[in-house]
């Protein structure tokens, strides 16, 4: 088990390196840098001005070198600009060029500076992750139990009327992307045109003070899309368990049906959904981006849209590192959990 | 002129959709009569869910066809703006403040006007054309890429498999939206990256077809040469036109805007297809008929393409339907974030986010129609996939 985890962590690190390099490469393409220079300086900069700006700020070094500097394995640049001023990557207002350390990258704990939000990237990400974490927590709390109940109810009598109804419902939810269900929910439950006005159509106020009224719709919107998939997996797994020999034995022994479902079938039927729930995280991340945009909740997903839309390179890199790590860690947990829960599988 | 009542709007909408509705009905009647001779497609008519799904999908296919090819279903020009009709309510009579109203246009805005005074109904209809043009073809391309790489990865295994699986997992670990934001921007279009990606991804269909014919007709040289020749000539022609915009005859070209969208959708989908095909190949290669083919001395590609692939068709067909639905959702997501499209064009995702901003002002008729359109199409595809799965499990 230990070697398996070590190997997986090795692959994870390699994946994270490759992915951040891809993001780095794509955000550092010249047209992107040009756009960034123009938003930083002014929109009417001439090509030569753009070039000298980029040159002075170290953006025109080879991509690999820049990546090394961002990561903190290569010393940060010190460039004497065309205007005679010396700029260094590691210089800060407190530590001017002469005292600046040689290395300042992610490995040294320096995630860079968000040009758009005018804050350090790690501060931004910490704030935004906390907000999104709350959202995710409530989503999981709503989604997982309801999906499992749906799936178990549908799978315990395969082919019954209840199964057909619930399965159709879960297909329906997987066919409703967040931007469709979100808009429908807002229209029905939040606008005075329909007249229900049970909830609020935006979640901006939930950033300070979460109430049922302002937070239920975003949570519901994400949960609905993810629910159907987990429910279907649970159903399939439950249906399979219900046909196995030991369940038949239990029935023949005269155990009552509720007892069979609760005591004999449920535990074994929940192994497969566990993996699926863990693998849902990357999907939830997409849902979070859409829902935060839709409900104007300024969390992690909202920051992703902001950073990508404005080519805020360092913020975007920070966000992609975090999301990639989330995806990979959940994959790892799902693998380990599967082995742990299922006595039939062993890694060695 | 008076505004239409809701029943009047409904009646008029049925009239507008008459052609696609009739086409769906005719298809159903014909298929129902001959259903025992139509194989898996005919069996679909034994399952209620499958029939509902097929009806919804066909409805949008025919709507897109009649609207795109014959200019029939919509009542107005989807791009025509009228200052009089800004945020007009459903059923309001059509009029224009500036310029002559189009004499061929309908008398009412059936589902009202959007914030620029364009007809919501015609835009929803027009939006279906784009989806129908991109989603199925992007899915086919993703399948060709996934099959061409997944079969040998599963069949041979080893280092080839390890490297490809690593790459597939790499793409899958990316949040889709981040990938879209990086790939589908106006800045990227100035670089060679979309072209290089298109150039790499679009080679796979040619490779796939060439290997397919070659392995099947290896012993019949004349037939093989004919099929492989046609594939190579046509394939290279289309390939040069689509991927590199370098068609020597100048007939085939692909708007760069659409190319980026198309390429990124294929790129996002193919790793998943790869994983599915690889898993299926791993399972099927242990069967007896594969061993029989190996003993007969068939080549590896013959075994992969003509023994393993046909036996994997059930799950692949089901996934194909689901994947078109997923691609439709992805296209909507792109539109939702305003990525990769001309600002004017009718796109369901774009219409939804535009309409969302007016929901708080109690204007529902701009966001709801495209949302329901997208929902019904994806729902239809998912029902269809479920029907297919049920029927293919039965035999």
XYZ file of C-alpha atoms in Angstrom:
743
model
C 0.000 0.000 0.000
C 2.767 2.449 0.913
C 4.564 1.968 -2.389
C 1.314 2.318 -4.281
C 0.599 5.655 -2.630
C 4.177 6.836 -3.194
C 3.959 5.949 -6.880
C 0.644 7.694 -7.200
C 2.051 10.812 -5.539
C 4.968 10.736 -7.968
C 2.618 10.597 -10.952
C 0.569 13.362 -9.345
C 3.569 15.661 -9.061
C 4.527 14.970 -12.661
C 0.965 15.709 -13.785
C 0.856 18.920 -11.793
C 4.185 20.033 -13.314
C 3.006 19.274 -16.865
C -0.325 21.010 -16.370
C 1.121 24.156 -14.829
C 3.648 24.299 -17.628
C 0.844 24.093 -20.205
C -1.033 26.893 -18.467
C 2.184 28.869 -18.205
C 2.953 28.366 -21.877
C -0.551 29.328 -23.035
C -0.784 32.450 -20.860
C 2.689 33.545 -21.928
C 2.007 33.507 -25.667
C 2.978 36.814 -27.192
C -0.562 38.026 -28.084
C -1.615 37.392 -24.467
C 1.397 39.299 -23.127
C 0.655 42.130 -25.516
C -2.921 42.343 -24.242
C -1.679 42.290 -20.665
C 0.884 45.028 -21.347
C -1.832 47.182 -22.856
C -4.182 46.751 -19.899
C -1.304 47.483 -17.515
C 0.008 50.485 -19.434
C -2.476 52.080 -21.769
C -4.498 50.830 -24.720
C -2.733 53.070 -27.253
C 0.772 51.736 -26.643
C 2.771 51.291 -29.821
C 4.328 47.943 -30.659
C 7.773 49.192 -29.634
C 6.486 50.443 -26.280
C 4.793 47.107 -25.634
C 8.006 45.332 -26.428
C 10.157 47.452 -24.155
C 7.597 47.122 -21.341
C 7.671 43.343 -21.679
C 11.466 43.348 -21.980
C 11.906 45.481 -18.869
C 9.607 43.295 -16.816
C 11.254 40.066 -17.803
C 8.400 38.711 -19.906
C 10.531 38.158 -23.007
C 12.864 35.562 -21.509
C 12.499 32.018 -22.847
C 9.346 30.329 -21.522
C 11.259 27.559 -19.753
C 13.404 30.074 -17.908
C 10.361 32.062 -16.842
C 8.659 28.861 -15.715
C 11.725 27.954 -13.663
C 11.672 31.370 -12.040
C 7.957 31.131 -11.255
C 8.520 27.696 -9.757
C 11.519 28.924 -7.798
C 14.179 26.573 -9.148
C 15.918 29.266 -11.209
C 17.083 32.615 -9.797
C 14.668 35.460 -10.525
C 15.606 37.881 -13.270
C 17.481 41.122 -12.666
C 17.147 43.278 -15.770
C 18.479 46.714 -16.500
C 15.626 48.276 -18.469
C 15.768 50.517 -21.535
C 14.927 53.395 -19.199
C 18.049 52.719 -17.130
C 16.093 51.392 -14.126
C 17.040 47.988 -12.733
C 14.124 45.666 -12.031
C 14.262 42.326 -10.267
C 11.562 39.683 -10.003
C 12.164 39.233 -6.305
C 12.231 42.921 -5.417
C 9.423 44.242 -3.214
C 8.824 47.704 -1.765
C 10.412 46.501 1.511
C 13.297 44.751 -0.192
C 14.661 46.745 -3.132
C 16.757 45.191 -5.864
C 20.026 45.049 -3.884
C 18.603 43.108 -0.937
C 16.183 40.934 -2.898
C 16.679 37.184 -2.511
C 17.867 35.232 -5.521
C 14.994 32.786 -5.648
C 11.368 33.692 -5.267
C 8.929 31.202 -6.692
C 6.143 28.940 -5.616
C 8.608 26.685 -3.819
C 9.695 29.640 -1.683
C 6.052 30.365 -0.928
C 5.781 33.315 -3.281
C 2.765 32.864 -5.531
C 3.103 36.202 -7.251
C 0.857 39.197 -7.525
C -2.565 39.527 -9.078
C -2.476 42.436 -11.504
C -6.232 42.675 -11.642
C -7.118 42.475 -7.957
C -3.951 44.270 -6.773
C -3.305 41.694 -4.065
C -0.944 38.797 -3.489
C -2.149 35.651 -5.201
C -2.003 33.468 -2.087
C -4.178 35.945 -0.200
C -6.732 36.029 -3.021
C -6.800 32.258 -3.351
C -7.152 31.762 0.383
C -10.134 34.121 0.550
C -11.819 32.683 -2.508
C -11.254 29.083 -1.525
C -12.876 29.698 1.837
C -15.984 31.087 0.134
C -16.143 28.240 -2.367
C -15.448 25.694 0.352
C -18.636 26.761 2.113
C -20.567 26.391 -1.137
C -19.067 22.961 -1.807
C -19.808 21.818 1.745
C -23.513 22.564 1.435
C -23.617 21.091 -2.061
C -22.155 17.823 -0.809
C -24.483 17.833 2.160
C -27.492 18.136 -0.128
C -26.281 16.127 -3.101
C -24.737 12.976 -1.648
C -27.548 11.822 0.674
C -30.308 12.585 -1.822
C -28.409 10.866 -4.644
C -27.769 7.785 -2.515
C -31.394 7.574 -1.397
C -32.577 7.958 -4.998
C -30.183 5.292 -6.211
C -30.912 2.787 -3.442
C -34.683 3.186 -3.815
C -34.430 2.724 -7.583
C -32.005 -0.174 -7.422
C -33.636 -2.285 -4.730
C -36.403 -3.480 -7.066
C -34.932 -3.290 -10.554
C -37.502 -2.750 -13.279
C -40.320 -1.727 -10.936
C -42.430 1.352 -11.512
C -40.564 3.201 -8.767
C -37.266 2.327 -10.454
C -38.468 3.639 -13.816
C -39.741 6.904 -12.374
C -36.620 7.582 -10.334
C -34.277 6.572 -13.171
C -36.042 8.886 -15.588
C -35.738 11.635 -13.026
C -32.001 11.069 -12.642
C -31.517 11.064 -16.426
C -33.397 14.329 -16.435
C -31.091 15.927 -13.898
C -27.934 14.855 -15.755
C -29.364 16.497 -18.869
C -29.804 19.837 -17.119
C -26.565 21.811 -17.049
C -26.187 24.371 -14.287
C -26.754 27.354 -16.518
C -30.134 25.952 -17.574
C -31.376 24.816 -14.173
C -30.020 27.939 -12.495
C -31.915 30.217 -14.856
C -35.088 28.158 -14.511
C -34.820 28.169 -10.715
C -34.283 31.926 -10.614
C -37.217 32.465 -12.944
C -39.565 30.273 -10.943
C -38.473 30.846 -7.354
C -36.932 34.298 -7.309
C -38.744 36.543 -9.755
C -41.996 38.326 -9.065
C -43.239 37.393 -12.540
C -44.113 33.935 -11.246
C -44.821 35.397 -7.865
C -43.241 32.796 -5.584
C -40.258 34.920 -4.522
C -39.130 32.274 -2.052
C -35.412 32.835 -2.613
C -33.038 35.520 -3.767
C -31.742 35.478 -7.343
C -28.207 36.462 -6.364
C -25.880 35.118 -3.729
C -23.734 38.230 -3.341
C -25.076 38.859 0.161
C -24.241 35.257 1.107
C -20.548 36.157 1.078
C -21.005 37.949 4.410
C -24.080 36.334 5.825
C -25.395 33.002 4.634
C -29.106 32.486 4.925
C -31.372 29.822 3.513
C -32.950 32.477 1.329
C -29.832 33.673 -0.452
C -27.851 30.433 -0.561
C -30.287 27.635 -1.348
C -30.635 28.246 -5.095
C -26.900 28.135 -5.949
C -26.466 25.009 -3.818
C -29.487 23.345 -5.405
C -28.320 24.250 -8.907
C -24.953 22.529 -8.529
C -26.399 19.596 -6.603
C -29.061 18.802 -9.189
C -26.631 18.357 -12.067
C -24.260 16.135 -10.126
C -26.965 14.158 -8.373
C -28.269 12.165 -11.325
C -24.928 10.617 -12.123
C -24.256 9.422 -8.575
C -27.828 8.161 -8.314
C -27.447 6.101 -11.481
C -24.183 4.588 -10.290
C -25.732 3.753 -6.920
C -28.717 2.213 -8.683
C -26.527 0.030 -10.903
C -24.434 -1.070 -7.945
C -27.505 -1.724 -5.788
C -29.233 -3.686 -8.562
C -26.140 -5.847 -8.957
C -25.891 -6.552 -5.241
C -29.582 -7.440 -5.063
C -29.091 -10.255 -7.597
C -26.158 -11.799 -5.705
C -26.327 -15.170 -3.978
C -26.132 -14.036 -0.396
C -29.161 -11.786 -0.798
C -31.102 -14.747 -2.164
C -29.989 -16.790 0.795
C -31.167 -14.087 3.141
C -34.552 -13.939 1.418
C -34.946 -17.710 1.581
C -34.023 -17.567 5.235
C -37.034 -15.315 5.678
C -35.364 -11.968 6.390
C -37.790 -9.130 5.749
C -37.231 -6.948 2.701
C -36.401 -3.718 4.563
C -33.914 -5.658 6.642
C -32.250 -7.118 3.546
C -31.892 -3.691 1.992
C -30.647 -1.942 5.104
C -28.477 -4.608 6.698
C -27.288 -6.853 3.881
C -27.261 -4.915 0.632
C -26.548 -1.305 1.496
C -22.965 -1.607 2.669
C -21.799 -3.498 -0.367
C -23.787 -1.318 -2.720
C -22.082 1.855 -1.501
C -18.541 0.894 -2.551
C -18.869 1.900 -6.183
C -20.685 5.212 -5.553
C -17.910 6.246 -3.183
C -15.429 6.304 -6.079
C -17.898 8.180 -8.227
C -18.546 10.784 -5.558
C -14.827 11.450 -5.245
C -14.432 11.682 -9.004
C -17.322 14.169 -9.073
C -15.052 16.882 -7.644
C -13.579 18.031 -10.952
C -17.103 18.253 -12.298
C -18.240 20.198 -9.284
C -15.424 22.616 -9.979
C -16.962 23.382 -13.370
C -20.364 23.727 -11.767
C -18.885 26.114 -9.248
C -17.507 28.357 -11.984
C -20.852 28.532 -13.763
C -22.954 28.958 -10.650
C -20.704 31.596 -9.120
C -20.929 33.567 -12.349
C -24.671 33.035 -12.552
C -25.382 34.022 -8.944
C -22.577 36.571 -8.660
C -20.948 34.826 -5.707
C -17.336 35.972 -5.669
C -15.559 32.719 -4.905
C -12.947 30.576 -6.578
C -14.847 30.073 -9.827
C -15.586 33.757 -10.118
C -11.851 34.455 -9.651
C -11.035 31.947 -12.405
C -13.300 33.766 -14.849
C -11.859 37.115 -13.805
C -8.244 35.960 -14.098
C -8.752 34.217 -17.434
C -10.742 37.076 -18.901
C -8.062 39.616 -17.984
C -5.024 37.446 -18.593
C -3.976 37.837 -14.983
C -1.174 35.310 -15.431
C -0.044 34.694 -11.875
C -3.536 34.488 -10.437
C -4.547 32.106 -13.221
C -1.530 29.910 -12.510
C -2.309 29.856 -8.813
C -5.907 28.893 -9.542
C -4.909 26.138 -11.919
C -2.421 24.712 -9.417
C -5.123 24.581 -6.773
C -7.746 23.052 -9.045
C -5.321 20.483 -10.438
C -4.265 19.503 -6.929
C -7.918 19.162 -5.897
C -8.613 16.905 -8.881
C -5.551 14.730 -8.332
C -5.990 14.403 -4.567
C -9.610 13.343 -4.983
C -8.511 10.759 -7.547
C -5.976 9.433 -5.075
C -8.511 9.297 -2.244
C -10.961 7.544 -4.514
C -8.394 4.873 -5.414
C -7.236 4.316 -1.851
C -10.790 4.342 -0.546
C -11.858 1.790 -3.131
C -9.080 -0.568 -2.125
C -9.810 0.006 1.544
C -13.554 -0.546 1.240
C -13.458 -3.468 -1.142
C -11.845 -6.574 0.365
C -11.734 -8.258 -3.069
C -9.171 -5.803 -4.420
C -5.576 -5.613 -3.312
C -2.848 -3.491 -4.854
C 0.154 -5.711 -4.420
C -52.595 45.295 -34.652
C -53.349 43.533 -31.384
C -50.859 41.452 -29.473
C -51.422 37.710 -29.617
C -52.852 35.851 -26.660
C -50.990 32.853 -25.262
C -53.186 30.392 -27.146
C -52.624 32.404 -30.326
C -48.844 32.268 -29.747
C -48.971 28.534 -29.194
C -51.024 27.974 -32.339
C -48.716 30.112 -34.420
C -45.665 28.304 -33.028
C -47.114 24.922 -33.973
C -47.715 26.325 -37.454
C -44.128 27.516 -37.680
C -42.859 24.129 -36.515
C -45.225 22.310 -38.895
C -42.528 21.135 -41.292
C -40.240 19.545 -38.666
C -43.221 18.102 -36.780
C -44.566 16.470 -39.946
C -41.103 15.162 -40.763
C -40.819 13.618 -37.293
C -44.268 12.066 -37.643
C -43.470 10.604 -41.070
C -40.168 9.166 -39.804
C -41.984 7.590 -36.875
C -44.731 6.043 -38.987
C -42.275 4.618 -41.536
C -39.936 3.297 -38.812
C -42.822 1.781 -36.896
C -44.057 -0.124 -39.937
C -40.640 -1.547 -40.756
C -39.318 -1.768 -37.216
C -38.606 -5.510 -37.320
C -36.220 -5.058 -40.244
C -34.273 -2.127 -38.866
C -32.002 -3.842 -36.359
C -31.104 -1.904 -33.230
C -32.780 1.247 -34.536
C -36.060 -0.644 -34.938
C -35.814 -2.076 -31.448
C -35.798 1.461 -30.115
C -39.506 1.571 -30.903
C -40.145 -1.024 -28.194
C -39.049 1.350 -25.450
C -41.134 4.359 -24.479
C -38.152 6.324 -23.175
C -36.228 5.608 -26.362
C -39.115 6.822 -28.512
C -39.509 10.043 -26.534
C -35.784 10.644 -26.834
C -35.740 9.936 -30.542
C -38.713 12.244 -31.114
C -37.016 15.134 -29.290
C -33.720 14.620 -31.104
C -35.363 14.281 -34.514
C -37.440 17.360 -33.842
C -34.303 19.482 -33.375
C -32.481 17.800 -36.251
C -35.339 18.597 -38.631
C -35.780 22.087 -37.203
C -32.120 22.827 -37.821
C -32.373 21.308 -41.301
C -35.486 23.237 -42.358
C -34.206 26.457 -40.814
C -30.673 26.155 -42.125
C -31.183 24.688 -45.580
C -34.655 25.966 -46.518
C -34.955 29.052 -44.285
C -38.388 27.924 -43.118
C -39.084 27.738 -39.405
C -38.081 31.152 -38.062
C -40.387 34.121 -38.497
C -37.793 36.879 -38.623
C -34.166 37.457 -39.504
C -32.380 36.387 -36.282
C -29.950 39.312 -36.566
C -32.489 42.003 -37.451
C -32.805 44.575 -34.659
C -35.834 46.770 -34.115
C -35.718 49.610 -31.623
C -39.489 49.297 -31.159
C -39.224 45.683 -30.066
C -36.638 45.959 -27.295
C -37.666 43.574 -24.506
C -41.073 43.291 -26.173
C -43.435 40.827 -24.529
C -44.344 37.572 -26.269
C -46.924 37.996 -29.011
C -46.377 41.690 -29.596
C -46.910 42.884 -33.179
C -43.753 43.511 -35.164
C -42.891 47.069 -36.081
C -39.820 49.122 -36.683
C -38.772 52.582 -35.628
C -36.072 53.099 -38.220
C -36.036 51.585 -41.693
C -38.585 49.528 -43.551
C -39.870 46.386 -41.860
C -39.072 43.247 -43.795
C -42.219 42.422 -45.855
C -41.580 38.675 -45.599
C -41.275 38.745 -41.820
C -44.015 37.483 -39.537
C -46.546 39.855 -37.979
C -45.674 39.156 -34.364
C -42.659 38.450 -32.225
C -43.923 35.094 -30.984
C -41.679 34.896 -27.933
C -40.989 38.583 -27.673
C -37.852 40.572 -28.361
C -34.473 40.486 -26.615
C -32.600 43.460 -25.225
C -31.543 44.532 -28.739
C -34.994 44.061 -30.225
C -34.316 40.810 -32.049
C -36.911 38.053 -32.284
C -36.290 35.477 -29.554
C -38.220 32.722 -31.353
C -36.199 33.018 -34.571
C -32.973 33.172 -32.600
C -33.752 29.990 -30.704
C -34.529 28.251 -34.001
C -31.363 29.654 -35.552
C -29.302 28.543 -32.568
C -30.181 24.925 -33.292
C -28.340 25.068 -36.631
C -25.003 25.771 -34.990
C -25.462 23.012 -32.428
C -26.421 20.509 -35.114
C -23.454 21.512 -37.251
C -20.854 21.212 -34.501
C -21.989 18.732 -31.841
C -22.418 15.526 -33.919
C -19.325 16.110 -36.035
C -17.124 17.047 -33.112
C -18.297 13.873 -31.382
C -17.533 11.749 -34.457
C -14.049 13.244 -34.647
C -13.488 12.643 -30.940
C -14.549 9.036 -31.428
C -12.163 8.552 -34.344
C -9.282 9.924 -32.263
C -10.289 7.903 -29.228
C -10.727 4.672 -31.187
C -7.526 4.985 -33.216
C -5.488 5.484 -30.039
C -7.543 3.470 -27.564
C -7.652 0.190 -29.479
C -3.876 -0.298 -29.736
C -3.411 1.008 -26.184
C -5.766 -1.648 -24.861
C -4.663 -4.379 -27.239
C -0.893 -4.008 -26.946
C -0.657 -2.453 -23.506
C 2.916 -1.804 -22.375
C 4.740 1.474 -22.610
C 2.555 2.840 -25.426
C -0.461 2.404 -23.182
C 1.276 3.974 -20.170
C 2.270 7.099 -22.087
C -1.120 7.581 -23.740
C -3.030 6.955 -20.517
C -0.860 9.499 -18.757
C -1.597 12.067 -21.468
C -5.319 11.304 -21.353
C -5.379 11.707 -17.579
C -3.452 14.936 -17.979
C -6.166 16.448 -20.157
C -8.900 15.062 -17.913
C -7.333 16.631 -14.818
C -7.842 20.075 -16.367
C -11.039 21.819 -15.365
C -12.848 22.109 -18.703
C -13.668 25.763 -18.269
C -10.046 26.693 -17.583
C -9.026 24.849 -20.736
C -11.667 26.695 -22.753
C -10.583 30.016 -21.332
C -7.006 29.253 -22.361
C -7.759 27.858 -25.818
C -10.780 29.774 -27.092
C -9.653 33.396 -26.875
C -9.222 35.942 -29.644
C -5.521 36.100 -28.746
C -4.960 32.388 -29.309
C -6.499 32.682 -32.755
C -3.585 34.918 -33.747
C -1.151 32.108 -32.980
C -0.604 28.839 -34.775
C -1.865 26.733 -31.858
C -5.423 26.061 -33.119
C -4.044 25.137 -36.533
C -1.465 22.779 -35.039
C -4.080 21.159 -32.820
C -6.468 20.834 -35.744
C -3.650 19.475 -37.863
C -2.892 16.812 -35.267
C -6.445 15.850 -34.344
C -7.871 15.786 -37.870
C -5.216 13.356 -39.121
C -6.817 10.596 -37.063
C -9.961 10.109 -39.182
C -7.773 9.593 -42.273
C -5.497 7.179 -40.421
C -8.521 5.369 -39.020
C -10.241 4.880 -42.383
C -7.039 3.939 -44.209
C -6.151 1.291 -41.647
C -9.761 0.112 -41.597
C -9.861 -0.573 -45.364
C -6.308 -1.812 -45.545
C -6.750 -4.422 -42.834
C -10.061 -5.667 -44.270
C -9.127 -5.946 -47.935
C -5.435 -6.730 -47.591
C -5.861 -9.867 -49.687
C -7.939 -8.186 -52.420
C -5.405 -5.746 -53.809
C -7.658 -3.988 -56.354
C -10.493 -3.332 -53.914
C -8.027 -2.260 -51.245
C -6.271 0.161 -53.550
C -9.585 1.680 -54.595
C -10.873 2.251 -51.052
C -7.554 3.391 -49.606
C -6.993 5.628 -52.629
C -10.379 7.325 -52.318
C -9.896 7.789 -48.578
C -6.451 9.287 -49.000
C -7.355 11.667 -51.839
C -10.628 12.874 -50.330
C -9.197 12.859 -46.828
C -6.135 14.906 -47.697
C -8.251 17.375 -49.638
C -10.715 17.927 -46.779
C -7.868 17.825 -44.247
C -5.881 20.558 -45.992
C -9.000 22.689 -46.332
C -10.270 22.325 -42.774
C -7.114 22.129 -40.726
C -4.675 24.325 -42.616
C -7.028 26.424 -44.740
C -4.835 25.396 -47.697
C -7.300 23.660 -50.014
C -5.667 23.856 -53.478
C -9.082 24.147 -55.192
C -10.270 26.746 -52.690
C -13.669 25.112 -52.116
C -13.281 23.922 -48.541
C -12.494 26.356 -45.799
C -13.421 26.647 -42.156
C -14.027 29.946 -40.364
C -11.210 30.343 -37.778
C -13.750 31.197 -35.071
C -15.557 27.916 -35.527
C -12.314 25.976 -35.897
C -11.113 26.917 -32.412
C -14.430 25.907 -30.880
C -14.524 22.677 -32.861
C -10.949 21.732 -32.048
C -11.254 22.402 -28.335
C -14.480 20.436 -28.076
C -12.851 17.473 -29.852
C -9.797 17.859 -27.642
C -11.830 17.781 -24.439
C -13.893 14.771 -25.509
C -11.321 12.447 -27.013
C -9.477 11.436 -23.789
C -12.716 10.113 -22.307
C -13.488 8.165 -25.477
C -9.916 6.876 -25.398
C -10.392 5.571 -21.876
C -13.684 3.876 -22.719
C -12.324 2.224 -25.881
C -9.176 1.152 -24.079
C -11.203 -0.457 -21.305
C -13.436 -2.255 -23.794
C -10.434 -3.480 -25.799
C -8.774 -4.773 -22.621
C -11.908 -6.758 -21.849
C -12.699 -8.056 -25.338
C -9.163 -9.103 -26.267
C -9.416 -12.046 -23.857
C -12.391 -13.537 -25.722
C -12.202 -16.746 -27.686
C -12.979 -15.229 -31.071
C -9.980 -12.949 -30.723
C -7.811 -15.955 -29.916
C -9.324 -17.715 -32.960
C -8.426 -14.769 -35.196
C -4.908 -14.729 -33.786
C -4.544 -18.449 -34.520
C -5.823 -17.832 -38.069
C -2.886 -15.484 -38.462
C -4.864 -12.246 -38.836
C -2.907 -9.028 -38.442
C -3.241 -7.024 -35.230
C -5.123 -4.168 -36.898
C -7.616 -6.572 -38.455
C -8.289 -8.027 -35.023
C -8.646 -4.592 -33.448
C -10.866 -3.037 -36.087
C -12.893 -5.982 -37.353
C -13.058 -8.281 -34.326
C -12.843 -6.095 -31.241
C -14.473 -2.876 -32.443
C -17.746 -4.417 -33.772
C -18.181 -6.245 -30.507
C -17.760 -3.030 -28.565
C -20.424 -1.242 -30.609
C -23.198 -1.414 -27.989
C -21.506 0.602 -25.225
C -19.888 2.876 -27.804
C -23.221 3.686 -29.441
C -24.751 4.538 -26.077
C -21.779 6.695 -25.173
C -21.967 8.371 -28.571
C -25.494 9.626 -27.880
C -24.573 10.756 -24.368
C -21.484 12.466 -25.686
C -23.384 14.486 -28.290
C -25.514 15.702 -25.407
C -22.433 16.531 -23.377
C -20.914 18.351 -26.347
C -24.121 20.378 -26.646
C -23.749 21.306 -22.985
C -20.102 22.264 -23.606
C -21.079 24.458 -26.540
C -23.650 26.122 -24.318
C -20.964 26.645 -21.675
C -18.717 28.297 -24.247
C -21.546 30.599 -25.267
C -22.369 31.253 -21.610
C -18.877 32.653 -21.061
C -18.967 34.436 -24.414
C -16.082 32.432 -25.820
C -15.403 31.744 -29.450
C -18.344 33.228 -31.260
C -19.283 36.283 -33.240
C -20.997 38.756 -30.962
C -24.207 38.824 -33.026
C -24.827 35.187 -33.803
C -27.621 33.268 -32.141
C -26.167 30.905 -29.586
C -28.220 29.246 -26.879
C -25.629 29.664 -24.142
C -25.065 33.318 -25.000
C -28.818 33.969 -25.085
C -29.223 32.374 -21.656
C -26.589 34.564 -19.991
C -27.927 37.666 -21.767
C -31.417 36.863 -20.581
C -30.227 36.052 -17.069
C -29.265 39.680 -16.518
C -32.888 40.665 -17.106
C -34.403 38.025 -14.845
C -34.146 40.349 -11.870
C -36.200 42.876 -13.868
C -38.886 40.192 -14.209
C -38.291 39.682 -17.920
C -38.354 35.929 -18.275
C -39.070 35.383 -21.956
C -35.498 36.040 -23.122
C -33.700 33.468 -20.988
C -36.316 30.721 -20.712
C -36.819 29.722 -24.407
C -33.141 28.973 -25.182
C -32.798 27.226 -21.804
C -35.752 24.964 -22.577
C -34.484 24.351 -26.115
C -31.087 23.204 -24.868
C -32.682 21.176 -22.107
C -35.046 19.354 -24.465
C -32.300 18.471 -26.929
C -29.915 17.127 -24.289
C -32.771 15.340 -22.513
C -33.731 13.733 -25.835
C -30.181 12.529 -26.415
C -29.950 11.092 -22.895
C -33.317 9.329 -23.222
C -32.224 7.984 -26.597
C -29.012 6.654 -25.067
C -30.990 5.041 -22.253
C -33.384 3.417 -24.723
C -30.480 2.104 -26.785
C -28.764 0.754 -23.696
C -31.891 -1.038 -22.547
C -32.525 -2.588 -25.948
C -28.919 -3.582 -26.572
C -28.780 -5.242 -23.141
C -31.885 -7.241 -23.974
C -30.249 -9.375 -26.698
